[in-house]
mmCIF file of C-alpha atoms in Angstrom:
data_model
loop_
_atom_site.group_PDB
_atom_site.id
_atom_site.type_symbol
_atom_site.label_atom_id
_atom_site.label_comp_id
_atom_site.label_asym_id
_atom_site.label_seq_id
_atom_site.Cartn_x
_atom_site.Cartn_y
_atom_site.Cartn_z
ATOM 1 C CA MET S 12 202.581 27.555 -32.253
ATOM 2 C CA SER S 13 198.779 27.349 -32.485
ATOM 3 C CA ARG S 14 197.148 25.514 -35.282
ATOM 4 C CA ARG S 15 196.475 27.393 -38.469
ATOM 5 C CA ASN S 16 194.237 25.028 -40.434
ATOM 6 C CA TYR S 17 191.257 23.438 -38.652
ATOM 7 C CA LEU S 18 187.556 23.227 -38.215
ATOM 8 C CA PHE S 19 185.717 24.955 -35.354
ATOM 9 C CA THR S 20 181.997 24.750 -34.397
ATOM 10 C CA SER S 21 179.683 27.014 -32.275
ATOM 11 C CA GLU S 22 175.960 26.901 -31.571
ATOM 12 C CA SER S 23 173.197 29.368 -30.776
ATOM 13 C CA VAL S 24 169.670 28.953 -29.510
ATOM 14 C CA SER S 25 166.653 31.141 -30.096
ATOM 15 C CA GLU S 26 164.717 33.277 -27.622
ATOM 16 C CA GLY S 27 162.113 30.506 -27.440
ATOM 17 C CA HIS S 28 164.617 27.742 -26.359
ATOM 18 C CA PRO S 29 163.475 26.655 -22.936
ATOM 19 C CA ASP S 30 166.582 27.867 -21.256
ATOM 20 C CA LYS S 31 166.380 31.224 -23.027
ATOM 21 C CA VAL S 32 162.775 31.645 -21.967
ATOM 22 C CA CYS S 33 164.095 31.393 -18.428
ATOM 23 C CA ASP S 34 166.960 33.811 -19.005
ATOM 24 C CA ARG S 35 164.517 36.277 -20.527
ATOM 25 C CA ILE S 36 162.145 36.127 -17.506
ATOM 26 C CA SER S 37 165.111 36.474 -15.079
ATOM 27 C CA ASP S 38 166.431 39.486 -16.993
ATOM 28 C CA GLU S 39 162.868 41.014 -17.133
ATOM 29 C CA ILE S 40 162.947 40.897 -13.308
ATOM 30 C CA VAL S 41 166.277 42.729 -13.296
ATOM 31 C CA ASP S 42 164.803 45.365 -15.534
ATOM 32 C CA LEU S 43 161.606 45.558 -13.422
ATOM 33 C CA VAL S 44 163.594 46.246 -10.232
ATOM 34 C CA TYR S 45 165.754 48.971 -11.982
ATOM 35 C CA ARG S 46 162.557 50.524 -13.531
ATOM 36 C CA GLU S 47 160.807 50.661 -10.113
ATOM 37 C CA ALA S 48 163.865 52.157 -8.474
ATOM 38 C CA ARG S 49 163.945 55.009 -11.001
ATOM 39 C CA LYS S 50 160.156 55.456 -10.743
ATOM 40 C CA THR S 51 160.127 55.588 -6.956
ATOM 41 C CA GLY S 52 163.299 57.582 -6.436
ATOM 42 C CA THR S 53 165.038 54.572 -4.800
ATOM 43 C CA ASP S 54 168.802 54.653 -5.251
ATOM 44 C CA PRO S 55 169.549 52.056 -7.993
ATOM 45 C CA TRP S 56 172.930 51.372 -6.387
ATOM 46 C CA THR S 57 171.107 49.715 -3.439
ATOM 47 C CA VAL S 58 169.028 47.148 -5.372
ATOM 48 C CA ARG S 59 170.064 43.535 -5.491
ATOM 49 C CA ILE S 60 168.702 40.814 -7.782
ATOM 50 C CA ALA S 61 169.518 37.114 -8.130
ATOM 51 C CA ALA S 62 166.519 35.659 -9.899
ATOM 52 C CA GLU S 63 166.454 32.118 -11.106
ATOM 53 C CA THR S 64 163.593 30.725 -13.362
ATOM 54 C CA LEU S 65 162.524 27.189 -14.126
ATOM 55 C CA ALA S 66 160.026 26.489 -16.907
ATOM 56 C CA THR S 67 158.241 23.334 -17.900
ATOM 57 C CA THR S 68 154.839 22.398 -19.307
ATOM 58 C CA ASN S 69 152.493 25.276 -18.442
ATOM 59 C CA ARG S 70 154.513 26.107 -15.343
ATOM 60 C CA VAL S 71 157.085 28.808 -14.400
ATOM 61 C CA ILE S 72 158.801 28.980 -11.028
ATOM 62 C CA ILE S 73 160.784 32.024 -10.061
ATOM 63 C CA ALA S 74 163.107 31.883 -7.047
ATOM 64 C CA GLY S 75 166.020 33.738 -5.602
ATOM 65 C CA GLU S 76 167.214 36.606 -3.392
ATOM 66 C CA VAL S 77 166.458 40.335 -4.022
ATOM 67 C CA ARG S 78 166.489 43.736 -2.330
ATOM 68 C CA VAL S 79 163.901 45.802 -4.085
ATOM 69 C CA PRO S 80 161.970 49.077 -3.808
ATOM 70 C CA ASP S 81 159.044 49.201 -1.414
ATOM 71 C CA SER S 82 156.676 49.427 -4.400
ATOM 72 C CA LEU S 83 157.480 45.732 -5.143
ATOM 73 C CA LEU S 84 156.559 44.646 -1.554
ATOM 74 C CA LYS S 85 153.367 44.102 0.352
ATOM 75 C CA THR S 86 152.533 43.679 4.062
ATOM 76 C CA ASP S 87 151.600 40.192 5.185
ATOM 77 C CA ARG S 88 149.077 39.291 7.884
ATOM 78 C CA ASN S 89 151.860 39.523 10.538
ATOM 79 C CA GLY S 90 152.782 43.092 9.495
ATOM 80 C CA ASN S 91 156.084 41.984 7.650
ATOM 81 C CA LYS S 92 157.177 43.410 4.354
ATOM 82 C CA VAL S 93 157.330 40.618 1.791
ATOM 83 C CA ILE S 94 157.568 40.294 -1.956
ATOM 84 C CA ASN S 95 154.383 41.156 -3.884
ATOM 85 C CA PRO S 96 154.269 38.535 -6.628
ATOM 86 C CA ALA S 97 151.844 40.329 -8.899
ATOM 87 C CA LYS S 98 154.329 42.558 -10.940
ATOM 88 C CA PHE S 99 156.854 39.784 -11.082
ATOM 89 C CA ARG S 100 154.194 37.414 -12.667
ATOM 90 C CA SER S 101 153.111 40.238 -14.934
ATOM 91 C CA VAL S 102 156.587 40.757 -16.522
ATOM 92 C CA ALA S 103 157.079 36.958 -16.856
ATOM 93 C CA ARG S 104 153.813 36.609 -18.696
ATOM 94 C CA LYS S 105 154.507 39.482 -20.953
ATOM 95 C CA ALA S 106 157.916 37.995 -21.828
ATOM 96 C CA ILE S 107 156.374 34.713 -22.732
ATOM 97 C CA ARG S 108 153.783 36.466 -24.941
ATOM 98 C CA ASP S 109 156.590 38.564 -26.640
ATOM 99 C CA ILE S 110 158.477 35.442 -27.382
ATOM 100 C CA GLY S 111 155.432 33.935 -29.120
ATOM 101 C CA TYR S 112 154.263 31.024 -26.946
ATOM 102 C CA GLU S 113 150.515 30.428 -27.544
ATOM 103 C CA GLN S 114 150.675 26.663 -27.660
ATOM 104 C CA ASP S 115 148.577 24.317 -25.483
ATOM 105 C CA GLY S 116 151.553 23.010 -23.547
ATOM 106 C CA PHE S 117 152.915 26.540 -22.919
ATOM 107 C CA HIS S 118 150.619 29.480 -23.317
ATOM 108 C CA TRP S 119 151.327 32.958 -21.894
ATOM 109 C CA LYS S 120 147.715 33.351 -20.825
ATOM 110 C CA THR S 121 147.277 30.069 -18.909
ATOM 111 C CA VAL S 122 150.838 29.275 -17.664
ATOM 112 C CA LYS S 123 150.937 28.998 -13.874
ATOM 113 C CA ILE S 124 153.669 31.286 -12.397
ATOM 114 C CA ASP S 125 154.998 30.814 -8.828
ATOM 115 C CA VAL S 126 157.140 33.622 -7.347
ATOM 116 C CA LEU S 127 159.371 32.404 -4.512
ATOM 117 C CA LEU S 128 161.680 35.434 -4.204
ATOM 118 C CA HIS S 129 162.868 36.458 -0.776
ATOM 119 C CA PRO S 130 165.261 39.013 0.777
ATOM 120 C CA GLN S 131 168.985 38.881 0.178
ATOM 121 C CA SER S 132 171.093 37.280 2.938
ATOM 122 C CA ALA S 133 172.261 39.939 5.387
ATOM 123 C CA ASP S 134 175.632 38.036 5.586
ATOM 124 C CA ILE S 135 176.123 38.587 1.899
ATOM 125 C CA ALA S 136 174.831 42.145 1.857
ATOM 126 C CA GLN S 137 177.134 43.436 4.526
ATOM 127 C CA GLY S 138 180.180 42.597 2.310
ATOM 128 C CA VAL S 139 178.751 43.840 -0.884
ATOM 129 C CA ASP S 140 177.555 47.179 0.649
ATOM 130 C CA ASN S 141 180.903 47.880 2.259
ATOM 131 C CA ALA S 142 184.078 46.589 0.779
ATOM 132 C CA ALA S 143 186.783 45.237 3.023
ATOM 133 C CA ASP S 144 189.485 46.933 1.047
ATOM 134 C CA ARG S 145 187.883 50.214 0.081
ATOM 135 C CA GLN S 146 186.077 52.517 2.575
ATOM 136 C CA GLY S 147 182.623 53.468 1.322
ATOM 137 C CA GLU S 148 182.899 51.289 -1.810
ATOM 138 C CA GLU S 149 181.078 48.205 -2.914
ATOM 139 C CA GLY S 150 182.552 44.788 -2.676
ATOM 140 C CA ALA S 151 182.177 42.190 -5.250
ATOM 141 C CA GLY S 152 178.963 40.179 -4.933
ATOM 142 C CA ASP S 153 180.922 36.904 -5.072
ATOM 143 C CA GLN S 154 184.300 35.356 -5.684
ATOM 144 C CA GLY S 155 185.105 34.102 -9.194
ATOM 145 C CA ILE S 156 186.916 34.425 -12.499
ATOM 146 C CA MET S 157 185.618 36.217 -15.549
ATOM 147 C CA PHE S 158 186.946 36.271 -19.128
ATOM 148 C CA GLY S 159 186.603 38.706 -22.043
ATOM 149 C CA TYR S 160 187.606 38.068 -25.626
ATOM 150 C CA ALA S 161 187.797 39.788 -28.959
ATOM 151 C CA CYS S 162 189.243 38.944 -32.379
ATOM 152 C CA ASN S 163 189.245 40.552 -35.808
ATOM 153 C CA GLU S 164 187.369 37.721 -37.566
ATOM 154 C CA THR S 165 184.092 39.635 -37.905
ATOM 155 C CA PRO S 166 182.925 43.283 -37.972
ATOM 156 C CA ASP S 167 181.704 43.013 -34.400
ATOM 157 C CA LEU S 168 185.156 41.553 -33.316
ATOM 158 C CA MET S 169 183.607 38.212 -32.419
ATOM 159 C CA PRO S 170 184.616 34.738 -33.430
ATOM 160 C CA ALA S 171 183.016 33.659 -36.742
ATOM 161 C CA PRO S 172 181.247 30.420 -35.710
ATOM 162 C CA ILE S 173 179.228 32.052 -32.955
ATOM 163 C CA TYR S 174 178.642 35.287 -34.875
ATOM 164 C CA TYR S 175 177.078 33.464 -37.869
ATOM 165 C CA SER S 176 175.132 31.033 -35.541
ATOM 166 C CA HIS S 177 173.529 33.889 -33.782
ATOM 167 C CA ARG S 178 172.901 35.734 -37.108
ATOM 168 C CA ILE S 179 170.916 32.867 -38.563
ATOM 169 C CA LEU S 180 168.494 32.728 -35.641
ATOM 170 C CA GLU S 181 168.178 36.516 -35.417
ATOM 171 C CA LEU S 182 167.069 36.813 -38.971
ATOM 172 C CA LEU S 183 164.590 33.918 -38.692
ATOM 173 C CA SER S 184 163.213 35.415 -35.464
ATOM 174 C CA ALA S 185 162.676 38.801 -36.961
ATOM 175 C CA ALA S 186 160.891 37.276 -39.997
ATOM 176 C CA ARG S 187 158.758 35.133 -37.733
ATOM 177 C CA HIS S 188 157.648 38.044 -35.594
ATOM 178 C CA LYS S 189 156.743 39.875 -38.815
ATOM 179 C CA GLY S 190 154.775 36.881 -40.143
ATOM 180 C CA GLU S 191 156.766 36.729 -43.358
ATOM 181 C CA GLY S 192 155.318 34.056 -45.577
ATOM 182 C CA ASP S 193 155.942 30.500 -44.435
ATOM 183 C CA VAL S 194 158.411 31.674 -41.775
ATOM 184 C CA GLY S 195 155.410 32.865 -39.857
ATOM 185 C CA ARG S 196 154.473 29.214 -39.346
ATOM 186 C CA LEU S 197 157.716 28.526 -37.518
ATOM 187 C CA GLY S 198 157.627 28.250 -33.689
ATOM 188 C CA PRO S 199 159.640 30.172 -31.187
ATOM 189 C CA ASP S 200 162.048 27.258 -30.291
ATOM 190 C CA ALA S 201 165.092 26.771 -32.511
ATOM 191 C CA LYS S 202 168.887 25.876 -32.414
ATOM 192 C CA SER S 203 171.606 26.604 -34.882
ATOM 193 C CA GLN S 204 175.063 25.445 -35.345
ATOM 194 C CA VAL S 205 177.831 26.449 -37.808
ATOM 195 C CA THR S 206 181.201 24.678 -38.508
ATOM 196 C CA VAL S 207 183.861 27.017 -39.989
ATOM 197 C CA ARG S 208 186.963 25.885 -41.824
ATOM 198 C CA TYR S 209 189.978 27.997 -40.892
ATOM 199 C CA VAL S 210 192.846 28.315 -43.408
ATOM 200 C CA ASP S 211 196.062 29.927 -42.339
ATOM 201 C CA GLY S 212 194.166 31.024 -39.117
ATOM 202 C CA LYS S 213 191.335 32.853 -41.048
ATOM 203 C CA ALA S 214 187.710 31.918 -41.309
ATOM 204 C CA ALA S 215 187.390 30.653 -44.957
ATOM 205 C CA GLU S 216 184.141 28.731 -45.346
ATOM 206 C CA ALA S 217 181.195 26.969 -43.644
ATOM 207 C CA THR S 218 181.520 23.214 -43.884
ATOM 208 C CA SER S 219 178.373 22.221 -41.840
ATOM 209 C CA ILE S 220 175.196 24.021 -41.002
ATOM 210 C CA VAL S 221 172.745 22.672 -38.480
ATOM 211 C CA LEU S 222 169.320 24.172 -37.837
ATOM 212 C CA SER S 223 166.476 22.622 -35.845
ATOM 213 C CA THR S 224 163.479 24.900 -35.756
ATOM 214 C CA GLN S 225 159.943 24.313 -34.252
ATOM 215 C CA HIS S 226 157.134 24.391 -36.839
ATOM 216 C CA LEU S 227 153.482 24.820 -36.045
ATOM 217 C CA ASP S 228 152.311 23.009 -39.215
ATOM 218 C CA GLU S 229 152.446 19.259 -38.489
ATOM 219 C CA SER S 230 152.433 18.385 -42.204
ATOM 220 C CA TRP S 231 155.921 19.905 -42.730
ATOM 221 C CA ASP S 232 158.831 17.565 -43.183
ATOM 222 C CA SER S 233 162.627 18.443 -43.139
ATOM 223 C CA ARG S 234 162.591 19.162 -46.828
ATOM 224 C CA LYS S 235 159.820 21.794 -46.480
ATOM 225 C CA VAL S 236 161.495 23.343 -43.474
ATOM 226 C CA ARG S 237 164.842 23.687 -45.475
ATOM 227 C CA GLN S 238 162.885 25.265 -48.266
ATOM 228 C CA VAL S 239 161.600 27.894 -45.874
ATOM 229 C CA VAL S 240 164.787 28.630 -43.955
ATOM 230 C CA GLU S 241 167.524 28.312 -46.488
ATOM 231 C CA PRO S 242 167.224 31.846 -47.875
ATOM 232 C CA TYR S 243 167.597 33.292 -44.413
ATOM 233 C CA VAL S 244 170.620 31.017 -43.658
ATOM 234 C CA ARG S 245 172.333 32.179 -46.860
ATOM 235 C CA GLU S 246 171.587 35.770 -46.036
ATOM 236 C CA ALA S 247 172.865 35.348 -42.468
ATOM 237 C CA LEU S 248 176.259 33.828 -43.671
ATOM 238 C CA GLY S 249 176.799 36.807 -45.972
ATOM 239 C CA ASP S 250 180.440 36.947 -47.111
ATOM 240 C CA LEU S 251 181.278 33.759 -45.575
ATOM 241 C CA LYS S 252 181.464 31.114 -48.288
ATOM 242 C CA ILE S 253 179.366 27.973 -48.077
ATOM 243 C CA ALA S 254 181.556 25.074 -49.026
ATOM 244 C CA ASP S 255 180.609 23.184 -52.154
ATOM 245 C CA ASP S 256 180.403 19.963 -50.063
ATOM 246 C CA CYS S 257 178.737 21.754 -46.986
ATOM 247 C CA ASN S 258 176.623 19.426 -44.972
ATOM 248 C CA TRP S 259 173.209 20.727 -44.227
ATOM 249 C CA TYR S 260 171.262 19.293 -41.354
ATOM 250 C CA ILE S 261 167.751 20.970 -41.180
ATOM 251 C CA ASN S 262 165.419 19.469 -38.631
ATOM 252 C CA PRO S 263 167.325 16.188 -38.791
ATOM 253 C CA THR S 264 164.840 14.307 -36.589
ATOM 254 C CA GLY S 265 162.241 14.908 -39.263
ATOM 255 C CA LYS S 266 159.630 16.672 -37.002
ATOM 256 C CA PHE S 267 159.782 19.392 -34.402
ATOM 257 C CA VAL S 268 156.204 20.439 -33.408
ATOM 258 C CA ILE S 269 156.364 20.074 -29.600
ATOM 259 C CA GLY S 270 158.929 22.662 -28.485
ATOM 260 C CA GLY S 271 159.826 25.126 -25.817
ATOM 261 C CA PRO S 272 159.257 24.262 -22.150
ATOM 262 C CA ASP S 273 156.627 21.859 -23.110
ATOM 263 C CA GLY S 274 159.163 19.735 -24.902
ATOM 264 C CA ASP S 275 162.002 20.292 -22.505
ATOM 265 C CA ALA S 276 162.374 21.899 -19.102
ATOM 266 C CA GLY S 277 164.361 25.166 -19.088
ATOM 267 C CA LEU S 278 166.561 26.833 -16.455
ATOM 268 C CA THR S 279 168.317 30.250 -16.141
ATOM 269 C CA GLY S 280 171.976 30.095 -16.828
ATOM 270 C CA ARG S 281 172.401 26.922 -18.824
ATOM 271 C CA LYS S 282 173.568 28.570 -21.953
ATOM 272 C CA ILE S 283 176.765 30.328 -20.845
ATOM 273 C CA ILE S 284 178.788 29.351 -23.871
ATOM 274 C CA VAL S 285 176.101 30.558 -26.277
ATOM 275 C CA ASP S 286 175.902 33.754 -24.276
ATOM 276 C CA THR S 287 179.662 34.423 -24.709
ATOM 277 C CA TYR S 288 182.141 33.298 -27.358
ATOM 278 C CA GLY S 289 180.758 29.950 -28.550
ATOM 279 C CA GLY S 290 183.782 28.019 -27.013
ATOM 280 C CA SER S 291 186.424 30.048 -28.774
ATOM 281 C CA ALA S 292 187.550 31.617 -25.424
ATOM 282 C CA PRO S 293 187.665 30.425 -21.864
ATOM 283 C CA HIS S 294 184.675 30.914 -19.565
ATOM 284 C CA GLY S 295 184.687 31.506 -15.820
ATOM 285 C CA GLY S 296 181.554 29.516 -15.246
ATOM 286 C CA GLY S 297 179.117 32.111 -13.955
ATOM 287 C CA ALA S 298 175.933 32.975 -15.814
ATOM 288 C CA PHE S 299 174.703 36.527 -16.464
ATOM 289 C CA SER S 300 170.906 36.585 -16.565
ATOM 290 C CA GLY S 301 168.850 37.357 -13.483
ATOM 291 C CA LYS S 302 171.763 39.178 -11.743
ATOM 292 C CA ASP S 303 172.198 42.849 -10.920
ATOM 293 C CA THR S 304 175.666 44.269 -11.625
ATOM 294 C CA THR S 305 177.112 43.983 -8.108
ATOM 295 C CA LYS S 306 177.441 40.344 -9.337
ATOM 296 C CA VAL S 307 180.891 40.365 -10.989
ATOM 297 C CA ASP S 308 179.870 37.236 -12.934
ATOM 298 C CA ARG S 309 177.929 39.784 -15.061
ATOM 299 C CA SER S 310 179.600 43.154 -14.694
ATOM 300 C CA ALA S 311 183.171 42.046 -14.722
ATOM 301 C CA ALA S 312 182.637 39.714 -17.682
ATOM 302 C CA TYR S 313 181.117 42.834 -19.387
ATOM 303 C CA ALA S 314 184.215 44.883 -18.536
ATOM 304 C CA ALA S 315 186.612 42.218 -19.710
ATOM 305 C CA ARG S 316 184.762 42.062 -23.129
ATOM 306 C CA TYR S 317 184.849 45.869 -23.188
ATOM 307 C CA LEU S 318 188.531 46.043 -22.619
ATOM 308 C CA ALA S 319 189.436 43.192 -24.909
ATOM 309 C CA LYS S 320 187.300 44.628 -27.738
ATOM 310 C CA ASN S 321 188.966 48.019 -27.375
ATOM 311 C CA VAL S 322 192.495 46.347 -27.531
ATOM 312 C CA VAL S 323 191.637 44.789 -30.787
ATOM 313 C CA ALA S 324 189.753 47.846 -32.140
ATOM 314 C CA ALA S 325 192.804 49.925 -31.357
ATOM 315 C CA GLY S 326 194.851 47.712 -33.582
ATOM 316 C CA LEU S 327 197.069 46.624 -30.721
ATOM 317 C CA ALA S 328 196.386 42.953 -31.451
ATOM 318 C CA GLU S 329 194.441 40.621 -33.636
ATOM 319 C CA ARG S 330 193.238 38.618 -30.627
ATOM 320 C CA CYS S 331 192.947 39.401 -26.954
ATOM 321 C CA THR S 332 191.783 37.444 -23.922
ATOM 322 C CA ILE S 333 191.521 39.126 -20.545
ATOM 323 C CA GLN S 334 190.832 37.440 -17.208
ATOM 324 C CA LEU S 335 189.695 39.209 -14.009
ATOM 325 C CA SER S 336 189.247 37.624 -10.615
ATOM 326 C CA TYR S 337 187.485 38.740 -7.446
ATOM 327 C CA ALA S 338 186.718 37.884 -3.880
ATOM 328 C CA ILE S 339 183.391 38.447 -2.153
ATOM 329 C CA GLY S 340 183.295 41.673 -0.235
ATOM 330 C CA VAL S 341 186.522 42.998 -1.824
ATOM 331 C CA ALA S 342 186.459 45.838 -4.383
ATOM 332 C CA GLN S 343 189.621 45.560 -6.379
ATOM 333 C CA PRO S 344 190.276 42.536 -8.559
ATOM 334 C CA LEU S 345 192.733 40.066 -7.243
ATOM 335 C CA SER S 346 194.389 39.655 -10.600
ATOM 336 C CA VAL S 347 194.294 41.069 -14.180
ATOM 337 C CA TYR S 348 195.649 38.815 -16.961
ATOM 338 C CA VAL S 349 196.034 39.479 -20.651
ATOM 339 C CA ASP S 350 196.946 37.191 -23.498
ATOM 340 C CA LEU S 351 197.390 38.595 -27.011
ATOM 341 C CA HIS S 352 198.005 35.044 -28.402
ATOM 342 C CA GLY S 353 201.237 36.208 -29.995
ATOM 343 C CA THR S 354 199.297 38.683 -32.207
ATOM 344 C CA GLY S 355 200.445 41.917 -30.452
ATOM 345 C CA ARG S 356 201.600 44.689 -32.699
ATOM 346 C CA ASN S 357 204.707 46.207 -31.098
ATOM 347 C CA VAL S 358 203.136 45.650 -27.657
ATOM 348 C CA GLY S 359 203.392 42.850 -25.098
ATOM 349 C CA ASP S 360 200.863 41.268 -22.813
ATOM 350 C CA GLU S 361 202.258 42.909 -19.666
ATOM 351 C CA GLN S 362 202.112 46.363 -21.222
ATOM 352 C CA VAL S 363 198.404 45.923 -22.055
ATOM 353 C CA GLU S 364 197.770 44.601 -18.507
ATOM 354 C CA ALA S 365 199.313 47.763 -17.026
ATOM 355 C CA ALA S 366 197.389 49.974 -19.524
ATOM 356 C CA ILE S 367 193.960 48.591 -18.799
ATOM 357 C CA ARG S 368 194.448 49.207 -15.087
ATOM 358 C CA LYS S 369 195.123 52.809 -15.875
ATOM 359 C CA VAL S 370 192.171 53.437 -18.178
ATOM 360 C CA MET S 371 189.406 51.818 -16.139
ATOM 361 C CA ASP S 372 188.473 51.337 -12.483
ATOM 362 C CA LEU S 373 187.845 47.566 -12.287
ATOM 363 C CA SER S 374 186.117 47.626 -8.933
ATOM 364 C CA PRO S 375 182.332 46.603 -9.219
ATOM 365 C CA SER S 376 181.233 50.242 -8.631
ATOM 366 C CA GLY S 377 183.852 51.420 -11.025
ATOM 367 C CA ILE S 378 182.612 49.161 -13.738
ATOM 368 C CA ARG S 379 178.994 50.071 -13.099
ATOM 369 C CA ARG S 380 179.758 53.775 -13.319
ATOM 370 C CA HIS S 381 181.964 53.506 -16.464
ATOM 371 C CA LEU S 382 179.532 51.372 -18.404
ATOM 372 C CA ASP S 383 176.381 53.011 -16.828
ATOM 373 C CA LEU S 384 174.959 49.606 -15.843
ATOM 374 C CA ASN S 385 172.382 50.649 -13.235
ATOM 375 C CA ARG S 386 169.480 50.733 -15.680
ATOM 376 C CA PRO S 387 166.815 48.494 -17.070
ATOM 377 C CA ILE S 388 168.643 47.259 -20.252
ATOM 378 C CA TYR S 389 169.048 43.463 -19.705
ATOM 379 C CA ALA S 390 166.019 41.806 -21.185
ATOM 380 C CA ARG S 391 167.599 42.415 -24.638
ATOM 381 C CA THR S 392 170.675 40.523 -23.654
ATOM 382 C CA ALA S 393 168.892 37.319 -22.897
ATOM 383 C CA ALA S 394 169.033 35.903 -26.455
ATOM 384 C CA TYR S 395 171.550 35.906 -29.303
ATOM 385 C CA GLY S 396 174.509 36.672 -27.126
ATOM 386 C CA HIS S 397 175.660 39.309 -24.669
ATOM 387 C CA PHE S 398 178.580 40.289 -27.010
ATOM 388 C CA GLY S 399 178.857 41.282 -30.540
ATOM 389 C CA ARG S 400 175.759 43.493 -30.436
ATOM 390 C CA LYS S 401 175.251 47.151 -31.344
ATOM 391 C CA PRO S 402 175.142 49.586 -28.421
ATOM 392 C CA GLY S 403 171.536 50.915 -27.991
ATOM 393 C CA ARG S 404 170.333 54.421 -27.388
ATOM 394 C CA ASP S 405 168.960 53.236 -24.061
ATOM 395 C CA GLY S 406 172.428 52.410 -22.904
ATOM 396 C CA SER S 407 172.159 48.730 -23.622
ATOM 397 C CA PHE S 408 175.319 46.937 -24.725
ATOM 398 C CA SER S 409 177.443 49.806 -23.500
ATOM 399 C CA TRP S 410 180.264 47.249 -23.139
ATOM 400 C CA GLU S 411 180.402 46.953 -26.973
ATOM 401 C CA ARG S 412 181.533 50.568 -27.400
ATOM 402 C CA THR S 413 185.112 51.164 -28.687
ATOM 403 C CA ASP S 414 185.654 54.468 -26.983
ATOM 404 C CA LEU S 415 188.743 53.474 -25.021
ATOM 405 C CA THR S 416 191.079 52.968 -28.022
ATOM 406 C CA ARG S 417 192.845 56.353 -27.703
ATOM 407 C CA ALA S 418 193.261 56.087 -23.902
ATOM 408 C CA LEU S 419 194.778 52.581 -24.272
ATOM 409 C CA LYS S 420 197.237 53.641 -26.938
ATOM 410 C CA GLN S 421 198.130 56.718 -24.735
ATOM 411 C CA ALA S 422 198.579 54.531 -21.631
ATOM 412 C CA ILE S 423 200.976 52.233 -23.491
ATOM 413 C CA ALA S 424 202.970 55.041 -24.995
ATOM 414 C CA ALA S 425 203.366 56.759 -21.591
#
């Protein structure tokens, strides 16, 4: 039997964290390619993006493999079609500006941006374009395992520690962008961490709160920063009790002026636990940002979350973990695994496994169609988690819908 009384901790990082700056730039490139495809009439099913970003003091390097519309290419001196770096630099610079970097060590106007993108390998493309097991279908963009998870601890069916860690930074970021009082003097770089005490398996109270946030006023100390941020922290925690003996660690080093890529180099894909479930569920190891949705690291992880969330939303279980696995160039998943953690309500793991295969085509193209993923919706996912967000009118976070509950119940009852 699993433990019922314990402490569990998750962390989040802000949009200005160096790794998140890189995730944002990589996802802006994904959105750029999908936008250009729509604008030029290029079939969005044919684009491919695998964009990796590195950021350090006043320098950004973008590398990777792509297949893009002709509008993003130029002709070199030898008459060959090559990547035109101008639009890629432009979206990267705009992302840095939107995040709020105007510091000497990392300024959106002066940062040097190198674009080292090149065409996708033909060896990879042939397997993705034509699946080995399904005539005329896409194959998975790579092998791997992906996990989805949902639980009934929070309104968005997310684990409480990561839910509240994200919430703290989201509220502070919104206030910073609005320039609300002293919060407007905070910098873009921040990290949060919340430890939750579980009693009888339920989230009961926060026992530790950690927040390190960049501040632009060098005269501020930890006490001043706590004075500025504590109201937002308390608002973010909402109904979750803050323990009487809760440990508060606000800027515990005492000073945090040098931040972002000037303080620490950033890379795409280094915050995969922040992006998902805060350690409350397994992770297959693949990052999301910078990838088009033929890459099952992204699309199948979205599908697994979508299915797990619908299982819990349908009242079939209190908790649900789903694993999917794929082989490169093969359309259908190699395995589908469900664990209800002993919380199933008159239903077993195997019944749910069979039901989810009935209600959704789990091939890469099936996932892309069902969740309408071939669109420029990914920059918004780059910070504050890919899961537990509200579906947008633009189609973003479509994997957070709970529109499969009836179909799942019917499939189980059949």
